[in-house]
Amino acid sequence: MFVWSAAVSEINGYPSANIAEFLRTADVPTPFVVVDTSLVEQRYRQLADALPESRIYYAVKANPAAPVLERLVSLNSAFDVASPAEIDMCLASGASAQNISYGNTIKKRRDVEYAWSCGVRRFTVDVDTELDKVVDVAPGASLCVRLRHECGGADWPLSRKFGCEPADVVRLLAMAADAGSECGVSFHVGSQQRELDAWSDALEVVAEIFQRARHLGAEPRFVNLGGGFPGTYRERTPAISAYGSAIQSALARWFPEGLAEVMVEPGRYLVADAGVLRSEVVLVSRRSPEDSERWVYIDCGKFHGLAETMDEAIRFRLRTEHDGTPTGPVVLAGPTCDSVDVLYEKSSYELPLSLAEGDTVDVLSAGAYTTTYSSVGFNGFAPLQEHFV
Ligand SMILES: *Cc1c(COP(=O)(O)O)cnc(C)c1O
């Protein structure tokens, strides 16, 4: 039985009453994102219910703001980090180092040293030079070997740069065992993954890797299922409970004897739907009088947090105060003097014909991968601001 995700429970088209109230009353400059951390908590609980045997490591890069991290610390979440600064943010928010996993496969030696000195004990690697580095600097650390994944079915793939082939995973697990380290395997099926079978296909490969590694004397004991759980954008996705059942049955099928530890690293799922980005219309124009298509320029573009519109990969839902009135096709663009700063041109976006300069355009489910993707001041525009309710 396939269940589609229910529309986010909405108040005036917004994901919570607090966000709706903030957007109605707050007198703050655009563009900004407003995040309701109680929605982050709600998502955390929904994922924990869907995957009861997995420990949640929040992928900090999705939104590293202190109120988000503090809320997750209060729920006893663990964290996946990529740099010393992300370790510091987690520690400052009250996380304990033993609940931090260093998931970036590309680490400076001195950054591994720093993490180790803070008490971080788990590191991800995907080549022998990186494994040697970690073993050298952090002897006895827990080693997670990342399997390469093609990321088919994902709107935002993370494939070619990370992970190694199954034979190399086996070899690295054996090296970890030789170094006296506990070990396990991770993969990432790609962000905004809309195919439920993705995890099962990867787990089948991981189960075989475990068997071959055991023949070489390694005893891999954990699996890291990565991220990939969806935010609510224009195309529908299955409900989180459907992801949960697909993964639970894949784990039972490929690891019938059970696993000592299962990790999951959601980023997008926990924070995307908890945030709304408000922008203001700078200009509406037609390139020629007979052109049916309008260009709508808003004060937030690819350089102000909407980087995931690259190749129109993530297709956000938009809301305006004229919703419900007649619409027409638009090209939606940002405010900067760079021609790549166009958000949507090919994805058939329509906006109300009455939309005019000074109106607002709200980008829904913008709590993930926006604020930290904003430039520090390209063309003199301030970075995307963030508010919390
Ligand atoms: C970015 C990232 C995640 C989070 O992915 P989402 O698709 O946002 O859930 C998890 N693990 C690693 C290693 C990542 O790089």
mmCIF file of C-alpha atoms and ligand atoms in Angstrom:
data_model
loop_
_atom_site.group_PDB
_atom_site.id
_atom_site.type_symbol
_atom_site.label_atom_id
_atom_site.label_comp_id
_atom_site.label_asym_id
_atom_site.label_seq_id
_atom_site.Cartn_x
_atom_site.Cartn_y
_atom_site.Cartn_z
ATOM 1 C CA MET A 1 0.000 0.000 0.000
ATOM 2 C CA PHE A 2 1.422 3.287 -1.098
ATOM 3 C CA VAL A 3 0.634 6.394 0.917
ATOM 4 C CA TRP A 4 1.277 9.870 -0.414
ATOM 5 C CA SER A 5 2.451 12.475 2.011
ATOM 6 C CA ALA A 6 -0.465 14.468 3.373
ATOM 7 C CA ALA A 7 -0.289 18.146 2.493
ATOM 8 C CA VAL A 8 1.552 19.939 5.265
ATOM 9 C CA SER A 9 -1.188 20.971 7.683
ATOM 10 C CA GLU A 10 -1.574 24.533 6.665
ATOM 11 C CA ILE A 11 -2.829 27.792 8.101
ATOM 12 C CA ASN A 12 -3.568 30.305 5.333
ATOM 13 C CA GLY A 13 -1.215 28.306 3.148
ATOM 14 C CA TYR A 14 1.563 28.446 5.781
ATOM 15 C CA PRO A 15 2.868 25.461 7.728
ATOM 16 C CA SER A 16 2.018 26.804 11.197
ATOM 17 C CA ALA A 17 -0.025 29.500 12.925
ATOM 18 C CA ASN A 18 3.176 31.003 14.353
ATOM 19 C CA ILE A 19 4.716 31.391 10.915
ATOM 20 C CA ALA A 20 1.467 32.839 9.510
ATOM 21 C CA GLU A 21 1.367 35.351 12.389
ATOM 22 C CA PHE A 22 5.027 36.329 11.963
ATOM 23 C CA LEU A 23 4.537 36.900 8.243
ATOM 24 C CA ARG A 24 1.407 38.960 8.892
ATOM 25 C CA THR A 25 2.887 41.223 11.557
ATOM 26 C CA ALA A 26 6.701 41.284 11.513
ATOM 27 C CA ASP A 27 8.262 44.439 10.174
ATOM 28 C CA VAL A 28 11.611 43.069 9.001
ATOM 29 C CA PRO A 29 13.403 43.541 5.683
ATOM 30 C CA THR A 30 13.160 40.908 2.962
ATOM 31 C CA PRO A 31 14.481 38.490 1.976
ATOM 32 C CA PHE A 32 14.316 36.325 5.084
ATOM 33 C CA VAL A 33 13.460 32.810 6.196
ATOM 34 C CA VAL A 34 11.224 32.259 9.194
ATOM 35 C CA VAL A 35 11.556 28.865 10.897
ATOM 36 C CA ASP A 36 9.183 27.309 13.414
ATOM 37 C CA THR A 37 11.314 24.964 15.517
ATOM 38 C CA SER A 38 8.235 23.148 16.830
ATOM 39 C CA LEU A 39 7.820 21.850 13.266
ATOM 40 C CA VAL A 40 11.413 20.578 13.385
ATOM 41 C CA GLU A 41 10.455 18.683 16.534
ATOM 42 C CA GLN A 42 7.339 17.316 14.847
ATOM 43 C CA ARG A 43 9.387 16.044 11.885
ATOM 44 C CA TYR A 44 11.991 14.516 14.209
ATOM 45 C CA ARG A 45 9.279 12.595 16.034
ATOM 46 C CA GLN A 46 7.660 11.447 12.786
ATOM 47 C CA LEU A 47 10.955 10.106 11.477
ATOM 48 C CA ALA A 48 11.784 8.427 14.791
ATOM 49 C CA ASP A 49 8.371 6.709 14.664
ATOM 50 C CA ALA A 50 8.921 5.608 11.059
ATOM 51 C CA LEU A 51 12.398 4.191 11.793
ATOM 52 C CA PRO A 52 12.225 3.002 15.414
ATOM 53 C CA GLU A 53 15.510 1.073 15.304
ATOM 54 C CA SER A 54 17.597 3.871 13.833
ATOM 55 C CA ARG A 55 19.520 6.554 15.674
ATOM 56 C CA ILE A 56 18.953 9.979 14.089
ATOM 57 C CA TYR A 57 22.079 12.014 13.240
ATOM 58 C CA TYR A 58 20.870 15.389 11.987
ATOM 59 C CA ALA A 59 22.938 16.529 8.968
ATOM 60 C CA VAL A 60 23.874 19.941 10.326
ATOM 61 C CA LYS A 61 24.629 21.461 6.925
ATOM 62 C CA ALA A 62 20.906 21.583 6.076
ATOM 63 C CA ASN A 63 20.376 24.346 8.659
ATOM 64 C CA PRO A 64 22.959 24.895 11.411
ATOM 65 C CA ALA A 65 21.101 27.666 13.280
ATOM 66 C CA ALA A 66 21.388 27.451 17.080
ATOM 67 C CA PRO A 67 17.600 27.301 17.736
ATOM 68 C CA VAL A 68 17.355 24.298 15.394
ATOM 69 C CA LEU A 69 20.320 22.511 16.992
ATOM 70 C CA GLU A 70 19.126 23.293 20.528
ATOM 71 C CA ARG A 71 15.677 21.909 19.800
ATOM 72 C CA LEU A 72 17.224 18.722 18.439
ATOM 73 C CA VAL A 73 19.589 18.411 21.428
ATOM 74 C CA SER A 74 16.506 18.578 23.675
ATOM 75 C CA LEU A 75 15.123 15.579 21.741
ATOM 76 C CA ASN A 76 18.393 13.659 22.229
ATOM 77 C CA SER A 77 19.254 13.781 18.526
ATOM 78 C CA ALA A 78 22.782 12.980 17.384
ATOM 79 C CA PHE A 79 24.548 15.025 14.692
ATOM 80 C CA ASP A 80 26.388 14.539 11.411
ATOM 81 C CA VAL A 81 29.003 17.233 10.818
ATOM 82 C CA ALA A 82 31.402 18.186 8.044
ATOM 83 C CA SER A 83 33.857 20.612 9.662
ATOM 84 C CA PRO A 84 35.299 21.886 12.962
ATOM 85 C CA ALA A 85 32.891 24.842 12.854
ATOM 86 C CA GLU A 86 29.908 22.487 12.693
ATOM 87 C CA ILE A 87 31.347 20.545 15.653
ATOM 88 C CA ASP A 88 31.604 23.823 17.594
ATOM 89 C CA MET A 89 28.003 24.740 16.740
ATOM 90 C CA CYS A 90 26.750 21.377 18.006
ATOM 91 C CA LEU A 91 28.801 21.576 21.196
ATOM 92 C CA ALA A 92 27.687 25.171 21.807
ATOM 93 C CA SER A 93 24.075 24.013 21.461
ATOM 94 C CA GLY A 94 24.613 21.412 24.168
ATOM 95 C CA ALA A 95 25.324 18.296 22.115
ATOM 96 C CA SER A 96 27.849 15.880 23.533
ATOM 97 C CA ALA A 97 30.830 14.921 21.370
ATOM 98 C CA GLN A 98 30.015 11.221 21.536
ATOM 99 C CA ASN A 99 26.786 11.996 19.667
ATOM 100 C CA ILE A 100 28.641 13.627 16.781
ATOM 101 C CA SER A 101 29.729 11.759 13.664
ATOM 102 C CA TYR A 102 32.208 13.367 11.251
ATOM 103 C CA GLY A 103 30.595 12.354 7.959
ATOM 104 C CA ASN A 104 32.627 14.390 5.488
ATOM 105 C CA THR A 105 34.962 12.120 3.535
ATOM 106 C CA ILE A 106 37.293 15.048 2.830
ATOM 107 C CA LYS A 107 38.979 16.317 5.988
ATOM 108 C CA LYS A 108 42.150 18.244 6.704
ATOM 109 C CA ARG A 109 44.497 16.394 9.037
ATOM 110 C CA ARG A 110 44.286 19.224 11.549
ATOM 111 C CA ASP A 111 40.488 19.083 11.425
ATOM 112 C CA VAL A 112 40.535 15.378 12.286
ATOM 113 C CA GLU A 113 42.921 16.258 15.142
ATOM 114 C CA TYR A 114 40.542 18.935 16.368
ATOM 115 C CA ALA A 115 37.504 16.632 16.203
ATOM 116 C CA TRP A 116 39.391 13.882 18.022
ATOM 117 C CA SER A 117 40.501 16.332 20.729
ATOM 118 C CA CYS A 118 36.855 17.375 21.211
ATOM 119 C CA GLY A 119 35.847 13.748 21.737
ATOM 120 C CA VAL A 120 34.331 12.979 18.324
ATOM 121 C CA ARG A 121 34.840 9.264 17.786
ATOM 122 C CA ARG A 122 33.303 8.342 14.411
ATOM 123 C CA PHE A 123 34.715 9.358 11.017
ATOM 124 C CA THR A 124 33.665 8.532 7.460
ATOM 125 C CA VAL A 125 36.235 7.628 4.789
ATOM 126 C CA ASP A 126 36.086 6.373 1.194
ATOM 127 C CA VAL A 127 39.751 5.993 0.141
ATOM 128 C CA ASP A 128 42.811 4.438 1.789
ATOM 129 C CA THR A 129 44.723 7.722 2.035
ATOM 130 C CA GLU A 130 41.905 9.212 4.114
ATOM 131 C CA LEU A 131 41.621 6.038 6.195
ATOM 132 C CA ASP A 132 45.375 6.140 6.904
ATOM 133 C CA LYS A 133 45.054 9.790 7.911
ATOM 134 C CA VAL A 134 42.236 9.121 10.386
ATOM 135 C CA VAL A 135 43.901 6.016 11.848
ATOM 136 C CA ASP A 136 47.120 7.987 12.245
ATOM 137 C CA VAL A 137 45.556 10.989 13.967
ATOM 138 C CA ALA A 138 42.683 9.262 15.753
ATOM 139 C CA PRO A 139 43.823 5.715 16.603
ATOM 140 C CA GLY A 140 40.909 3.567 17.696
ATOM 141 C CA ALA A 141 38.267 5.822 16.143
ATOM 142 C CA SER A 142 35.154 4.171 14.736
ATOM 143 C CA LEU A 143 35.417 4.103 10.928
ATOM 144 C CA CYS A 144 32.485 4.398 8.593
ATOM 145 C CA VAL A 145 33.255 3.452 4.957
ATOM 146 C CA ARG A 146 31.077 5.157 2.378
ATOM 147 C CA LEU A 147 29.701 3.126 -0.512
ATOM 148 C CA ARG A 148 29.196 4.940 -3.795
ATOM 149 C CA HIS A 149 25.592 5.307 -4.930
ATOM 150 C CA GLU A 150 24.282 6.389 -8.318
ATOM 151 C CA CYS A 151 21.441 8.406 -6.719
ATOM 152 C CA GLY A 152 18.832 7.581 -9.394
ATOM 153 C CA GLY A 153 15.413 8.909 -8.355
ATOM 154 C CA ALA A 154 16.903 11.806 -6.378
ATOM 155 C CA ASP A 155 16.237 15.433 -7.308
ATOM 156 C CA TRP A 156 19.565 16.535 -5.812
ATOM 157 C CA PRO A 157 22.108 13.727 -6.393
ATOM 158 C CA LEU A 158 25.287 13.360 -4.321
ATOM 159 C CA SER A 159 26.915 10.625 -6.332
ATOM 160 C CA ARG A 160 30.205 11.030 -8.152
ATOM 161 C CA LYS A 161 32.114 12.949 -5.526
ATOM 162 C CA PHE A 162 31.615 10.474 -2.688
ATOM 163 C CA GLY A 163 31.951 6.817 -1.898
ATOM 164 C CA CYS A 164 33.817 3.899 -3.389
ATOM 165 C CA GLU A 165 32.927 0.665 -5.170
ATOM 166 C CA PRO A 166 31.855 -2.420 -3.147
ATOM 167 C CA ALA A 167 35.238 -4.177 -3.589
ATOM 168 C CA ASP A 168 36.990 -1.101 -2.202
ATOM 169 C CA VAL A 169 34.556 -0.851 0.714
ATOM 170 C CA VAL A 170 35.465 -4.466 1.591
ATOM 171 C CA ARG A 171 39.169 -3.653 1.341
ATOM 172 C CA LEU A 172 38.813 -0.552 3.551
ATOM 173 C CA LEU A 173 36.800 -2.478 6.153
ATOM 174 C CA ALA A 174 39.619 -5.031 6.300
ATOM 175 C CA MET A 175 42.141 -2.204 6.712
ATOM 176 C CA ALA A 176 40.024 -0.730 9.522
ATOM 177 C CA ALA A 177 39.911 -4.103 11.243
ATOM 178 C CA ASP A 178 43.702 -4.453 10.896
ATOM 179 C CA ALA A 179 44.055 -1.053 12.545
ATOM 180 C CA GLY A 180 41.914 -2.286 15.438
ATOM 181 C CA SER A 181 39.005 0.025 14.632
ATOM 182 C CA GLU A 182 35.327 -0.785 14.846
ATOM 183 C CA CYS A 183 33.738 -0.257 11.428
ATOM 184 C CA GLY A 184 30.532 0.040 9.436
ATOM 185 C CA VAL A 185 29.211 1.142 6.062
ATOM 186 C CA SER A 186 27.357 4.265 4.947
ATOM 187 C CA PHE A 187 25.694 5.364 1.747
ATOM 188 C CA HIS A 188 23.541 8.270 0.648
ATOM 189 C CA VAL A 189 20.826 7.569 -1.915
ATOM 190 C CA GLY A 190 20.740 11.232 -3.013
ATOM 191 C CA SER A 191 18.859 14.154 -1.543
ATOM 192 C CA GLN A 192 15.095 14.509 -2.111
ATOM 193 C CA GLN A 193 14.947 10.821 -3.047
ATOM 194 C CA ARG A 194 11.502 9.964 -4.370
ATOM 195 C CA GLU A 195 12.041 6.220 -5.022
ATOM 196 C CA LEU A 196 11.335 4.081 -1.974
ATOM 197 C CA ASP A 197 13.328 1.131 -3.350
ATOM 198 C CA ALA A 198 16.566 3.108 -3.295
ATOM 199 C CA TRP A 199 17.447 2.036 0.251
ATOM 200 C CA SER A 200 16.656 -1.636 -0.303
ATOM 201 C CA ASP A 201 18.837 -1.763 -3.424
ATOM 202 C CA ALA A 202 21.737 -0.234 -1.489
ATOM 203 C CA LEU A 203 21.203 -2.466 1.556
ATOM 204 C CA GLU A 204 21.390 -5.571 -0.652
ATOM 205 C CA VAL A 205 24.870 -4.456 -1.736
ATOM 206 C CA VAL A 206 25.855 -3.613 1.853
ATOM 207 C CA ALA A 207 24.774 -7.068 3.080
ATOM 208 C CA GLU A 208 27.065 -8.679 0.521
ATOM 209 C CA ILE A 209 29.892 -6.344 1.516
ATOM 210 C CA PHE A 210 29.442 -7.395 5.168
ATOM 211 C CA GLN A 211 29.772 -11.074 4.191
ATOM 212 C CA ARG A 212 32.887 -10.549 2.108
ATOM 213 C CA ALA A 213 34.445 -8.378 4.815
ATOM 214 C CA ARG A 214 33.852 -11.104 7.405
ATOM 215 C CA HIS A 215 35.834 -13.522 5.231
ATOM 216 C CA LEU A 216 38.723 -11.060 5.518
ATOM 217 C CA GLY A 217 38.461 -10.933 9.299
ATOM 218 C CA ALA A 218 36.548 -7.655 9.635
ATOM 219 C CA GLU A 219 33.408 -7.476 11.739
ATOM 220 C CA PRO A 220 31.377 -4.501 10.425
ATOM 221 C CA ARG A 221 28.750 -3.668 13.019
ATOM 222 C CA PHE A 222 26.754 -0.661 11.845
ATOM 223 C CA VAL A 223 24.969 0.653 8.775
ATOM 224 C CA ASN A 224 24.428 4.333 8.080
ATOM 225 C CA LEU A 225 21.369 4.855 5.841
ATOM 226 C CA GLY A 226 22.282 8.458 5.019
ATOM 227 C CA GLY A 227 19.664 11.101 4.193
ATOM 228 C CA GLY A 228 17.385 11.573 1.211
ATOM 229 C CA PHE A 229 14.060 11.958 3.040
ATOM 230 C CA PRO A 230 11.946 14.585 1.318
ATOM 231 C CA GLY A 231 10.758 18.108 1.854
ATOM 232 C CA THR A 232 7.370 19.126 0.444
ATOM 233 C CA TYR A 233 8.015 20.746 -2.928
ATOM 234 C CA ARG A 234 5.933 20.902 -6.100
ATOM 235 C CA GLU A 235 6.112 17.181 -6.974
ATOM 236 C CA ARG A 236 4.465 14.818 -4.527
ATOM 237 C CA THR A 237 6.459 12.390 -2.444
ATOM 238 C CA PRO A 238 5.448 9.328 -0.445
ATOM 239 C CA ALA A 239 4.615 9.801 3.238
ATOM 240 C CA ILE A 240 7.477 9.318 5.705
ATOM 241 C CA SER A 241 5.703 6.215 7.040
ATOM 242 C CA ALA A 242 6.080 4.679 3.553
ATOM 243 C CA TYR A 243 9.830 5.399 3.608
ATOM 244 C CA GLY A 244 9.930 3.847 7.078
ATOM 245 C CA SER A 245 8.167 0.630 6.059
ATOM 246 C CA ALA A 246 10.262 0.258 2.910
ATOM 247 C CA ILE A 247 13.480 0.619 4.917
ATOM 248 C CA GLN A 248 12.341 -1.521 7.862
ATOM 249 C CA SER A 249 11.430 -4.386 5.530
ATOM 250 C CA ALA A 250 14.679 -4.004 3.587
ATOM 251 C CA LEU A 251 16.662 -4.201 6.844
ATOM 252 C CA ALA A 252 14.740 -7.324 7.883
ATOM 253 C CA ARG A 253 15.300 -8.876 4.462
ATOM 254 C CA TRP A 254 19.017 -8.166 4.023
ATOM 255 C CA PHE A 255 20.063 -8.310 7.675
ATOM 256 C CA PRO A 256 17.805 -11.017 9.130
ATOM 257 C CA GLU A 257 20.252 -11.528 11.984
ATOM 258 C CA GLY A 258 19.894 -7.834 12.912
ATOM 259 C CA LEU A 259 22.485 -5.086 13.189
ATOM 260 C CA ALA A 260 24.226 -3.755 16.267
ATOM 261 C CA GLU A 261 23.531 -0.197 15.168
ATOM 262 C CA VAL A 262 21.594 1.624 12.440
ATOM 263 C CA MET A 263 22.189 5.316 11.789
ATOM 264 C CA VAL A 264 20.150 7.675 9.654
ATOM 265 C CA GLU A 265 21.280 11.176 8.648
ATOM 266 C CA PRO A 266 18.300 13.339 7.685
ATOM 267 C CA GLY A 267 18.940 16.947 6.802
ATOM 268 C CA ARG A 268 16.230 18.198 4.481
ATOM 269 C CA TYR A 269 13.362 16.222 6.014
ATOM 270 C CA LEU A 270 13.787 17.722 9.489
ATOM 271 C CA VAL A 271 14.010 21.383 8.506
ATOM 272 C CA ALA A 272 12.706 22.054 4.972
ATOM 273 C CA ASP A 273 8.993 22.221 5.796
ATOM 274 C CA ALA A 274 9.669 24.173 8.997
ATOM 275 C CA GLY A 275 10.696 27.322 7.114
ATOM 276 C CA VAL A 276 9.144 29.880 4.759
ATOM 277 C CA LEU A 277 11.236 32.318 2.727
ATOM 278 C CA ARG A 278 9.671 35.711 2.142
ATOM 279 C CA SER A 279 10.786 37.791 -0.830
ATOM 280 C CA GLU A 280 9.534 40.995 -2.383
ATOM 281 C CA VAL A 281 8.766 41.628 -6.041
ATOM 282 C CA VAL A 282 11.252 44.162 -7.422
ATOM 283 C CA LEU A 283 9.976 44.317 -10.996
ATOM 284 C CA VAL A 284 7.457 42.678 -13.314
ATOM 285 C CA SER A 285 8.153 43.110 -17.008
ATOM 286 C CA ARG A 286 7.559 41.778 -20.507
ATOM 287 C CA ARG A 287 10.452 41.621 -22.940
ATOM 288 C CA SER A 288 8.174 42.813 -25.742
ATOM 289 C CA PRO A 289 4.532 43.978 -25.725
ATOM 290 C CA GLU A 290 3.291 40.819 -27.486
ATOM 291 C CA ASP A 291 5.168 38.490 -25.116
ATOM 292 C CA SER A 292 2.729 36.349 -23.105
ATOM 293 C CA GLU A 293 5.413 35.500 -20.580
ATOM 294 C CA ARG A 294 6.223 37.937 -17.789
ATOM 295 C CA TRP A 295 9.557 38.190 -16.050
ATOM 296 C CA VAL A 296 9.132 38.461 -12.292
ATOM 297 C CA TYR A 297 12.235 39.625 -10.449
ATOM 298 C CA ILE A 298 12.237 39.057 -6.694
ATOM 299 C CA ASP A 299 14.783 40.247 -4.120
ATOM 300 C CA CYS A 300 16.019 36.702 -3.430
ATOM 301 C CA GLY A 301 17.845 34.647 -6.029
ATOM 302 C CA LYS A 302 20.425 31.950 -6.600
ATOM 303 C CA PHE A 303 22.993 33.985 -4.637
ATOM 304 C CA HIS A 304 20.658 34.605 -1.676
ATOM 305 C CA GLY A 305 19.839 31.111 -0.618
ATOM 306 C CA LEU A 306 17.912 29.642 -3.537
ATOM 307 C CA ALA A 307 20.941 27.766 -4.883
ATOM 308 C CA GLU A 308 18.980 24.533 -5.117
ATOM 309 C CA THR A 309 17.075 26.000 -8.059
ATOM 310 C CA MET A 310 20.270 25.242 -9.995
ATOM 311 C CA ASP A 311 19.168 23.322 -13.117
ATOM 312 C CA GLU A 312 15.684 23.826 -11.600
ATOM 313 C CA ALA A 313 16.443 20.712 -9.511
ATOM 314 C CA ILE A 314 14.347 21.650 -6.474
ATOM 315 C CA ARG A 315 10.990 23.105 -7.509
ATOM 316 C CA PHE A 316 9.697 25.082 -4.554
ATOM 317 C CA ARG A 317 6.021 25.862 -3.994
ATOM 318 C CA LEU A 318 5.272 29.588 -4.155
ATOM 319 C CA ARG A 319 2.574 31.621 -2.434
ATOM 320 C CA THR A 320 1.418 35.192 -3.027
ATOM 321 C CA GLU A 321 -1.312 37.374 -1.568
ATOM 322 C CA HIS A 322 -3.144 37.151 -4.915
ATOM 323 C CA ASP A 323 -3.473 33.357 -4.882
ATOM 324 C CA GLY A 324 -6.830 32.235 -6.257
ATOM 325 C CA THR A 325 -6.906 34.946 -8.947
ATOM 326 C CA PRO A 326 -6.089 34.309 -12.646
ATOM 327 C CA THR A 327 -2.474 33.350 -13.373
ATOM 328 C CA GLY A 328 -0.116 33.387 -16.338
ATOM 329 C CA PRO A 329 3.298 31.947 -17.166
ATOM 330 C CA VAL A 330 6.396 33.595 -15.696
ATOM 331 C CA VAL A 331 10.136 33.430 -15.701
ATOM 332 C CA LEU A 332 11.159 33.902 -12.060
ATOM 333 C CA ALA A 333 14.514 35.583 -11.489
ATOM 334 C CA GLY A 334 16.682 37.006 -8.719
ATOM 335 C CA PRO A 335 17.876 40.593 -8.349
ATOM 336 C CA THR A 336 21.592 40.375 -9.180
ATOM 337 C CA CYS A 337 23.545 41.393 -12.287
ATOM 338 C CA ASP A 338 24.388 37.813 -13.195
ATOM 339 C CA SER A 339 22.491 36.017 -15.929
ATOM 340 C CA VAL A 340 22.629 32.686 -14.071
ATOM 341 C CA ASP A 341 20.464 34.324 -11.410
ATOM 342 C CA VAL A 342 17.261 32.929 -12.948
ATOM 343 C CA LEU A 343 15.280 30.581 -10.708
ATOM 344 C CA TYR A 344 12.704 29.006 -13.009
ATOM 345 C CA GLU A 345 12.401 29.276 -16.753
ATOM 346 C CA LYS A 346 11.624 25.736 -17.948
ATOM 347 C CA SER A 347 9.484 24.354 -15.127
ATOM 348 C CA SER A 348 6.183 25.973 -16.169
ATOM 349 C CA TYR A 349 5.699 28.280 -13.210
ATOM 350 C CA GLU A 350 2.631 30.525 -13.210
ATOM 351 C CA LEU A 351 1.908 33.480 -10.927
ATOM 352 C CA PRO A 352 -1.134 35.749 -10.555
ATOM 353 C CA LEU A 353 -1.533 38.307 -13.356
ATOM 354 C CA SER A 354 -2.163 40.988 -10.725
ATOM 355 C CA LEU A 355 1.242 40.446 -9.068
ATOM 356 C CA ALA A 356 3.050 43.789 -8.944
ATOM 357 C CA GLU A 357 6.131 45.572 -7.640
ATOM 358 C CA GLY A 358 6.207 45.581 -3.830
ATOM 359 C CA ASP A 359 4.078 42.427 -3.426
ATOM 360 C CA THR A 360 5.501 39.457 -1.590
ATOM 361 C CA VAL A 361 6.339 36.042 -3.006
ATOM 362 C CA ASP A 362 6.673 33.376 -0.322
ATOM 363 C CA VAL A 363 8.792 30.316 -1.037
ATOM 364 C CA LEU A 364 7.416 27.400 0.988
ATOM 365 C CA SER A 365 9.451 24.590 2.567
ATOM 366 C CA ALA A 366 12.578 26.758 2.468
ATOM 367 C CA GLY A 367 14.028 25.766 5.858
ATOM 368 C CA ALA A 368 16.749 23.519 4.381
ATOM 369 C CA TYR A 369 19.799 24.435 2.308
ATOM 370 C CA THR A 370 18.947 28.122 2.007
ATOM 371 C CA THR A 371 20.471 30.404 4.658
ATOM 372 C CA THR A 372 23.963 28.916 4.483
ATOM 373 C CA TYR A 373 23.918 28.896 0.689
ATOM 374 C CA SER A 374 23.533 32.676 0.643
ATOM 375 C CA SER A 375 26.515 34.739 -0.526
ATOM 376 C CA VAL A 376 27.975 37.252 1.923
ATOM 377 C CA GLY A 377 27.149 40.245 -0.248
ATOM 378 C CA PHE A 378 27.202 39.671 -3.983
ATOM 379 C CA ASN A 379 26.238 42.943 -5.726
ATOM 380 C CA GLY A 380 25.934 44.501 -2.285
ATOM 381 C CA PHE A 381 22.858 42.506 -1.307
ATOM 382 C CA ALA A 382 22.894 41.408 2.338
ATOM 383 C CA PRO A 383 22.894 37.690 3.157
ATOM 384 C CA LEU A 384 19.568 35.977 3.693
ATOM 385 C CA GLN A 385 18.323 36.640 7.227
ATOM 386 C CA GLU A 386 16.708 34.023 9.454
ATOM 387 C CA HIS A 387 14.068 34.452 12.175
ATOM 388 C CA PHE A 388 12.606 31.903 14.573
ATOM 389 C CA VAL A 389 9.158 31.478 16.035
HETATM 390 C C1 LIG B 1 23.943 16.261 3.100
HETATM 391 C C2 LIG B 1 24.130 14.953 3.772
HETATM 392 C C3 LIG B 1 23.063 14.369 4.449
HETATM 393 C C4 LIG B 1 21.672 14.930 4.464
HETATM 394 O O1 LIG B 1 21.002 14.655 3.297
HETATM 395 P P1 LIG B 1 19.456 15.036 3.125
HETATM 396 O O2 LIG B 1 19.108 14.530 1.780
HETATM 397 O O3 LIG B 1 19.330 16.503 3.282
HETATM 398 O O4 LIG B 1 18.702 14.317 4.186
HETATM 399 C C5 LIG B 1 23.320 13.176 5.113
HETATM 400 N N1 LIG B 1 24.539 12.609 5.112
HETATM 401 C C6 LIG B 1 25.581 13.153 4.467
HETATM 402 C C7 LIG B 1 26.900 12.486 4.513
HETATM 403 C C8 LIG B 1 25.411 14.335 3.772
HETATM 404 O O5 LIG B 1 26.451 14.866 3.121
#
